[in-house]
């Protein structure tokens, strides 16, 4: 077996991933004949029939599938090495763009960033606030280096640092509901009442709805603080991050209506950055700083959700 090149492996991987030579050529920005020749050369050099070309679409043979699994590890290492080289060549960044999402505990996050950037005199911080799917959109539009927001577990496109769970709890002001509060309230009972929801700051991503009740009148707000004020003044009901309403739930200014049919939900809060991008030295130091300081944010989110029972007694 003679040696083969990384270029040949890349072409073979692209054909498997894209499902054909033409699609692989488009993905790699190379010509169809160049990709075809690279794969044919790899087959000659390995002495293996890696692709079955007898059907309408090419497919990996059994040997090809096995070879591809092993090749992916090498290609991943190559990409990591390329990213590391880009990072070394960058020098210290002149600016970083960071997005805080609507579920982020801002005092803790801002204190953490303040401590870090106090020692980064030559890097300008651009801080943005986005809601719902806005933070992720910014990240994949290349207008953010890092976000602090919710993220689905297992998102292969993101590298994340777990910052804790944000517990979302449905709340109302005392006297807002025209019926007694108990743990059996159903969404249908709330359909005639105004629900306050967060406005999605994304500009072109598909709309995402959280906790909305079909057919219910809605009012939208741009941030969680405005949402809390609106609910506290009896203008609507809605789901709030528990850390933002813990004091109001404790003294009865807001009441939880969580129960069997309105359980709320825990949202996974993370710091996130893209896996497929090189990160400069300041961004890398910030990432390490966030990892080290993450327990402070977890502690801010760790308070248990108050039960609805105690506030109900005050309301009566």
CSV table of C-alpha atoms in Angstrom, one decimal:
chain,number,residue,atom,x,y,z
A,1,UNK,CA,0.0,0.0,0.0
A,2,UNK,CA,1.5,3.4,-1.0
A,3,UNK,CA,0.9,6.5,1.0
A,4,UNK,CA,-2.3,8.6,0.6
A,5,UNK,CA,-2.9,12.2,1.2
A,6,UNK,CA,-5.2,14.2,3.5
A,7,UNK,CA,-6.7,15.7,0.4
A,8,UNK,CA,-7.7,12.2,-0.8
A,9,UNK,CA,-9.3,11.5,2.6
A,10,UNK,CA,-11.1,14.8,2.6
A,11,UNK,CA,-12.6,14.1,-0.8
A,12,UNK,CA,-13.6,10.6,0.3
A,13,UNK,CA,-15.2,11.9,3.5
A,14,UNK,CA,-17.1,14.6,1.5
A,15,UNK,CA,-18.5,12.0,-0.9
A,16,UNK,CA,-19.8,9.9,2.0
A,17,UNK,CA,-21.2,12.9,3.9
A,18,UNK,CA,-22.8,14.6,0.8
A,19,UNK,CA,-24.0,11.4,-0.9
A,20,UNK,CA,-22.3,11.9,-4.2
A,21,UNK,CA,-19.4,13.3,-6.2
A,22,UNK,CA,-21.2,16.5,-7.4
A,23,UNK,CA,-22.4,17.4,-4.0
A,24,UNK,CA,-19.0,16.7,-2.5
A,25,UNK,CA,-17.3,18.9,-5.1
A,26,UNK,CA,-19.6,21.8,-4.3
A,27,UNK,CA,-19.0,21.3,-0.6
A,28,UNK,CA,-15.2,21.4,-1.1
A,29,UNK,CA,-15.3,24.1,-3.8
A,30,UNK,CA,-13.4,21.7,-6.1
A,31,UNK,CA,-14.2,20.3,-9.5
A,32,UNK,CA,-16.1,17.1,-10.0
A,33,UNK,CA,-13.2,15.4,-11.8
A,34,UNK,CA,-10.8,16.4,-9.1
A,35,UNK,CA,-12.9,14.8,-6.4
A,36,UNK,CA,-13.5,11.7,-8.5
A,37,UNK,CA,-9.8,11.3,-9.2
A,38,UNK,CA,-8.9,11.7,-5.5
A,39,UNK,CA,-11.3,8.9,-4.4
A,40,UNK,CA,-10.1,6.6,-7.2
A,41,UNK,CA,-6.5,7.3,-6.2
A,42,UNK,CA,-7.4,6.4,-2.6
A,43,UNK,CA,-8.9,3.2,-3.7
A,44,UNK,CA,-5.8,2.3,-5.7
A,45,UNK,CA,-3.5,3.2,-2.9
A,46,UNK,CA,-5.4,1.2,-0.2
A,47,UNK,CA,-6.3,-1.7,-2.5
A,48,UNK,CA,-9.9,-1.5,-1.3
A,49,UNK,CA,-13.2,-0.9,-3.1
A,50,UNK,CA,-14.4,1.9,-0.9
A,51,UNK,CA,-17.4,2.9,-3.0
A,52,UNK,CA,-20.2,1.0,-4.7
A,53,UNK,CA,-20.9,2.8,-7.9
A,54,UNK,CA,-23.4,0.3,-9.3
A,55,UNK,CA,-26.6,2.1,-8.1
A,56,UNK,CA,-28.1,5.5,-9.0
A,57,UNK,CA,-26.2,7.0,-6.0
A,58,UNK,CA,-22.8,6.0,-4.9
A,59,UNK,CA,-22.6,4.3,-1.5
A,60,UNK,CA,-19.9,3.1,0.8
A,61,UNK,CA,-19.0,-0.6,0.7
A,62,UNK,CA,-18.5,-2.5,4.0
A,63,UNK,CA,-14.8,-1.8,3.7
A,64,UNK,CA,-15.5,1.8,2.9
A,65,UNK,CA,-17.7,2.3,6.0
A,66,UNK,CA,-15.1,0.8,8.2
A,67,UNK,CA,-12.3,2.9,6.6
A,68,UNK,CA,-14.4,6.0,6.8
A,69,UNK,CA,-15.0,5.6,10.6
A,70,UNK,CA,-11.3,5.5,11.2
A,71,UNK,CA,-10.6,8.3,8.8
A,72,UNK,CA,-12.9,10.7,10.6
A,73,UNK,CA,-10.7,10.7,13.7
A,74,UNK,CA,-7.7,11.7,11.6
A,75,UNK,CA,-9.7,14.4,9.8
A,76,UNK,CA,-11.0,15.8,13.1
A,77,UNK,CA,-7.4,16.0,14.4
A,78,UNK,CA,-6.3,17.8,11.3
A,79,UNK,CA,-9.1,20.3,11.7
A,80,UNK,CA,-8.2,20.9,15.3
A,81,UNK,CA,-4.5,21.4,14.3
A,82,UNK,CA,-5.5,23.9,11.6
A,83,UNK,CA,-7.7,25.8,14.1
A,84,UNK,CA,-4.8,25.9,16.6
A,85,UNK,CA,-2.5,27.2,14.0
A,86,UNK,CA,-5.0,30.0,13.1
A,87,UNK,CA,-5.3,30.8,16.8
A,88,UNK,CA,-1.6,31.1,17.2
A,89,UNK,CA,-1.4,33.4,14.2
A,90,UNK,CA,-4.1,35.7,15.4
A,91,UNK,CA,-2.4,37.5,18.2
A,92,UNK,CA,-4.6,39.2,20.8
A,93,UNK,CA,-8.0,40.2,19.5
A,94,UNK,CA,-8.8,43.9,19.3
A,95,UNK,CA,-12.4,43.2,20.2
A,96,UNK,CA,-14.8,40.5,21.3
A,97,UNK,CA,-18.5,40.3,20.8
A,98,UNK,CA,-20.4,38.6,23.6
A,99,UNK,CA,-24.2,38.0,23.8
A,100,UNK,CA,-26.1,37.6,27.0
A,101,UNK,CA,-29.5,35.9,26.5
A,102,UNK,CA,-32.7,36.7,28.3
A,103,UNK,CA,-32.3,33.8,30.7
A,104,UNK,CA,-28.9,34.9,31.9
A,105,UNK,CA,-28.5,36.2,35.5
A,106,UNK,CA,-27.1,39.5,34.5
A,107,UNK,CA,-25.5,40.8,37.8
A,108,UNK,CA,-23.4,37.6,38.1
A,109,UNK,CA,-22.5,37.5,34.4
A,110,UNK,CA,-21.6,41.3,34.2
A,111,UNK,CA,-19.5,41.0,37.4
A,112,UNK,CA,-17.6,38.1,35.9
A,113,UNK,CA,-17.0,39.9,32.6
A,114,UNK,CA,-16.0,43.0,34.5
A,115,UNK,CA,-13.3,41.2,36.4
A,116,UNK,CA,-11.9,39.6,33.3
A,117,UNK,CA,-11.9,42.6,31.0
A,118,UNK,CA,-10.3,44.8,33.7
A,119,UNK,CA,-7.0,43.0,32.7
A,120,UNK,CA,-7.6,43.2,28.9
A,121,UNK,CA,-6.9,46.8,28.2
A,122,UNK,CA,-6.3,46.2,24.5
A,123,UNK,CA,-9.4,44.2,23.8
A,124,UNK,CA,-12.7,46.1,23.5
A,125,UNK,CA,-15.8,44.3,24.7
A,126,UNK,CA,-19.0,44.6,22.6
A,127,UNK,CA,-21.8,43.4,24.8
A,128,UNK,CA,-25.2,42.5,23.3
A,129,UNK,CA,-28.5,41.5,24.8
A,130,UNK,CA,-30.7,39.1,22.8
A,131,UNK,CA,-33.8,37.0,23.5
A,132,UNK,CA,-35.2,33.6,22.6
A,133,UNK,CA,-33.4,32.4,19.4
A,134,UNK,CA,-31.5,35.7,18.9
A,135,UNK,CA,-28.3,34.7,20.7
A,136,UNK,CA,-27.8,31.5,18.7
A,137,UNK,CA,-28.6,33.4,15.5
A,138,UNK,CA,-25.9,35.9,16.2
A,139,UNK,CA,-23.4,33.2,16.9
A,140,UNK,CA,-24.0,31.5,13.5
A,141,UNK,CA,-24.1,34.8,11.7
A,142,UNK,CA,-20.5,35.3,12.8
A,143,UNK,CA,-21.5,38.5,14.8
A,144,UNK,CA,-20.8,36.9,18.2
A,145,UNK,CA,-17.8,35.1,19.6
A,146,UNK,CA,-19.6,33.7,22.6
A,147,UNK,CA,-23.1,33.6,24.0
A,148,UNK,CA,-24.6,32.9,27.5
A,149,UNK,CA,-28.0,31.4,26.9
A,150,UNK,CA,-30.1,28.3,26.8
A,151,UNK,CA,-28.8,25.4,24.7
A,152,UNK,CA,-30.1,21.9,23.9
A,153,UNK,CA,-27.9,19.1,25.2
A,154,UNK,CA,-25.9,17.3,22.6
A,155,UNK,CA,-25.8,20.2,20.0
A,156,UNK,CA,-22.7,19.0,18.1
A,157,UNK,CA,-22.2,22.5,16.6
A,158,UNK,CA,-21.5,24.1,20.0
A,159,UNK,CA,-18.8,23.8,22.6
A,160,UNK,CA,-20.4,24.6,25.9
A,161,UNK,CA,-19.7,25.2,29.6
A,162,UNK,CA,-22.6,24.2,31.9
A,163,UNK,CA,-23.7,27.2,34.0
A,164,UNK,CA,-26.7,25.6,35.7
A,165,UNK,CA,-30.4,25.2,35.2
A,166,UNK,CA,-32.8,28.1,34.9
A,167,UNK,CA,-36.2,27.0,36.3
A,168,UNK,CA,-39.1,28.6,34.6
A,169,UNK,CA,-42.2,29.0,36.7
A,170,UNK,CA,-45.7,30.3,35.7
A,171,UNK,CA,-46.6,33.3,37.9
A,172,UNK,CA,-49.5,35.7,38.4
A,173,UNK,CA,-50.2,38.7,40.6
A,174,UNK,CA,-52.6,38.2,43.5
A,175,UNK,CA,-56.2,38.6,42.4
A,176,UNK,CA,-55.3,38.2,38.7
A,177,UNK,CA,-57.1,34.9,38.2
A,178,UNK,CA,-60.9,34.8,38.4
A,179,UNK,CA,-60.7,31.4,40.1
A,180,UNK,CA,-58.8,30.0,43.1
A,181,UNK,CA,-55.2,28.8,42.6
A,182,UNK,CA,-54.6,25.1,43.0
A,183,UNK,CA,-52.2,22.6,41.5
A,184,UNK,CA,-54.9,21.4,39.0
A,185,UNK,CA,-55.1,24.5,36.9
A,186,UNK,CA,-55.2,23.6,33.2
A,187,UNK,CA,-54.0,25.7,30.3
A,188,UNK,CA,-57.5,25.9,28.9
A,189,UNK,CA,-58.5,27.9,32.0
A,190,UNK,CA,-56.0,30.6,31.1
A,191,UNK,CA,-57.0,30.9,27.4
A,192,UNK,CA,-59.2,34.0,28.0
A,193,UNK,CA,-56.4,35.7,30.0
A,194,UNK,CA,-53.6,37.8,28.6
A,195,UNK,CA,-50.3,36.0,28.5
A,196,UNK,CA,-47.0,37.9,28.5
A,197,UNK,CA,-44.3,36.3,26.2
A,198,UNK,CA,-40.8,37.3,25.3
A,199,UNK,CA,-40.3,38.9,21.9
A,200,UNK,CA,-37.8,36.9,19.8
A,201,UNK,CA,-34.9,39.2,18.8
A,202,UNK,CA,-33.8,36.9,15.9
A,203,UNK,CA,-34.0,38.6,12.5
A,204,UNK,CA,-34.3,35.6,10.1
A,205,UNK,CA,-34.4,32.4,12.2
A,206,UNK,CA,-37.6,30.4,12.2
A,207,UNK,CA,-39.9,31.6,15.0
A,208,UNK,CA,-39.8,29.7,18.3
A,209,UNK,CA,-42.5,29.7,20.9
A,210,UNK,CA,-42.1,28.7,24.6
A,211,UNK,CA,-45.0,28.0,26.9
A,212,UNK,CA,-47.6,29.8,24.7
A,213,UNK,CA,-51.2,28.8,24.9
A,214,UNK,CA,-53.0,28.6,21.5
A,215,UNK,CA,-55.8,31.2,21.2
A,216,UNK,CA,-54.8,33.2,24.3
A,217,UNK,CA,-54.4,37.0,23.9
A,218,UNK,CA,-50.8,38.0,24.1
A,219,UNK,CA,-48.6,40.9,24.9
A,220,UNK,CA,-44.9,40.8,24.0
A,221,UNK,CA,-42.0,42.4,25.8
A,222,UNK,CA,-38.3,42.7,24.9
A,223,UNK,CA,-36.8,41.7,28.3
A,224,UNK,CA,-37.5,39.7,31.4
A,225,UNK,CA,-37.5,42.7,33.7
A,226,UNK,CA,-40.3,44.4,31.8
A,227,UNK,CA,-42.2,41.1,31.8
A,228,UNK,CA,-41.9,40.8,35.5
A,229,UNK,CA,-43.2,44.4,36.0
A,230,UNK,CA,-46.1,43.8,33.7
A,231,UNK,CA,-47.1,40.6,35.5
A,232,UNK,CA,-46.7,42.2,38.9
A,233,UNK,CA,-49.1,45.0,38.0
A,234,UNK,CA,-51.8,42.5,37.0
A,235,UNK,CA,-51.7,43.1,33.3
A,236,UNK,CA,-50.9,39.5,32.3
A,237,UNK,CA,-49.5,36.2,33.5
A,238,UNK,CA,-46.4,34.3,32.2
A,239,UNK,CA,-43.5,32.1,32.9
A,240,UNK,CA,-40.5,33.7,34.6
A,241,UNK,CA,-37.0,32.6,35.5
A,242,UNK,CA,-37.2,31.7,39.2
A,243,UNK,CA,-34.1,33.6,40.1
A,244,UNK,CA,-35.8,36.8,39.0
A,245,UNK,CA,-39.0,36.4,41.0
A,246,UNK,CA,-37.7,34.5,44.1
A,247,UNK,CA,-38.2,37.5,46.4
A,248,UNK,CA,-41.7,38.3,45.0
A,249,UNK,CA,-42.8,34.6,45.4
A,250,UNK,CA,-41.4,34.6,49.0
A,251,UNK,CA,-43.4,37.7,50.1
A,252,UNK,CA,-46.5,37.1,48.1
A,253,UNK,CA,-46.2,39.9,45.5
A,254,UNK,CA,-46.3,37.1,42.9
A,255,UNK,CA,-47.9,33.7,43.1
A,256,UNK,CA,-46.8,30.5,41.5
A,257,UNK,CA,-49.5,28.6,39.5
A,258,UNK,CA,-47.2,25.7,38.8
A,259,UNK,CA,-49.0,22.3,39.0
A,260,UNK,CA,-49.7,19.1,37.3
A,261,UNK,CA,-50.7,20.7,34.0
A,262,UNK,CA,-48.5,23.8,34.2
A,263,UNK,CA,-45.2,22.3,35.5
A,264,UNK,CA,-42.9,24.9,34.1
A,265,UNK,CA,-39.5,23.7,32.8
A,266,UNK,CA,-35.8,23.7,33.5
A,267,UNK,CA,-33.7,25.4,30.8
A,268,UNK,CA,-30.0,24.5,30.4
A,269,UNK,CA,-28.0,27.7,30.7
A,270,UNK,CA,-24.5,27.5,29.1
A,271,UNK,CA,-21.7,29.6,27.8
A,272,UNK,CA,-21.4,28.5,24.2
A,273,UNK,CA,-19.1,29.0,21.2
A,274,UNK,CA,-18.8,27.4,17.8
A,275,UNK,CA,-16.7,24.3,17.4
A,276,UNK,CA,-15.8,25.1,13.8
A,277,UNK,CA,-14.2,28.5,14.5
A,278,UNK,CA,-10.7,29.3,15.7
A,279,UNK,CA,-10.6,31.3,19.0
A,280,UNK,CA,-7.9,33.8,19.7
A,281,UNK,CA,-5.9,34.0,22.9
A,282,UNK,CA,-8.2,36.5,24.7
A,283,UNK,CA,-11.3,34.5,23.8
A,284,UNK,CA,-9.5,31.3,25.0
A,285,UNK,CA,-8.5,32.9,28.3
A,286,UNK,CA,-12.1,34.2,28.7
A,287,UNK,CA,-13.4,30.6,28.1
A,288,UNK,CA,-11.1,29.3,30.8
A,289,UNK,CA,-12.2,32.1,33.1
A,290,UNK,CA,-15.8,31.2,32.6
A,291,UNK,CA,-15.1,27.6,33.3
A,292,UNK,CA,-13.4,28.4,36.5
A,293,UNK,CA,-16.1,30.9,37.7
A,294,UNK,CA,-19.1,28.8,36.5
A,295,UNK,CA,-19.9,27.7,40.1
A,296,UNK,CA,-20.8,31.3,41.0
A,297,UNK,CA,-23.6,31.4,38.4
A,298,UNK,CA,-24.7,27.9,39.3
A,299,UNK,CA,-25.1,29.0,42.9
A,300,UNK,CA,-27.2,32.0,41.8
A,301,UNK,CA,-29.6,29.6,40.0
A,302,UNK,CA,-29.7,26.9,42.6
A,303,UNK,CA,-32.5,28.2,44.9
A,304,UNK,CA,-35.5,25.8,44.8
A,305,UNK,CA,-38.7,26.9,43.2
A,306,UNK,CA,-41.2,28.1,45.8
A,307,UNK,CA,-44.4,26.1,46.2
A,308,UNK,CA,-47.7,27.7,45.3
A,309,UNK,CA,-49.3,26.6,48.6
A,310,UNK,CA,-47.7,29.2,50.9
A,311,UNK,CA,-48.4,32.3,48.8
A,312,UNK,CA,-52.0,31.0,48.2
A,313,UNK,CA,-52.7,31.3,52.0
A,314,UNK,CA,-51.5,34.9,52.0
A,315,UNK,CA,-53.7,35.7,49.0
A,316,UNK,CA,-56.8,34.6,50.7
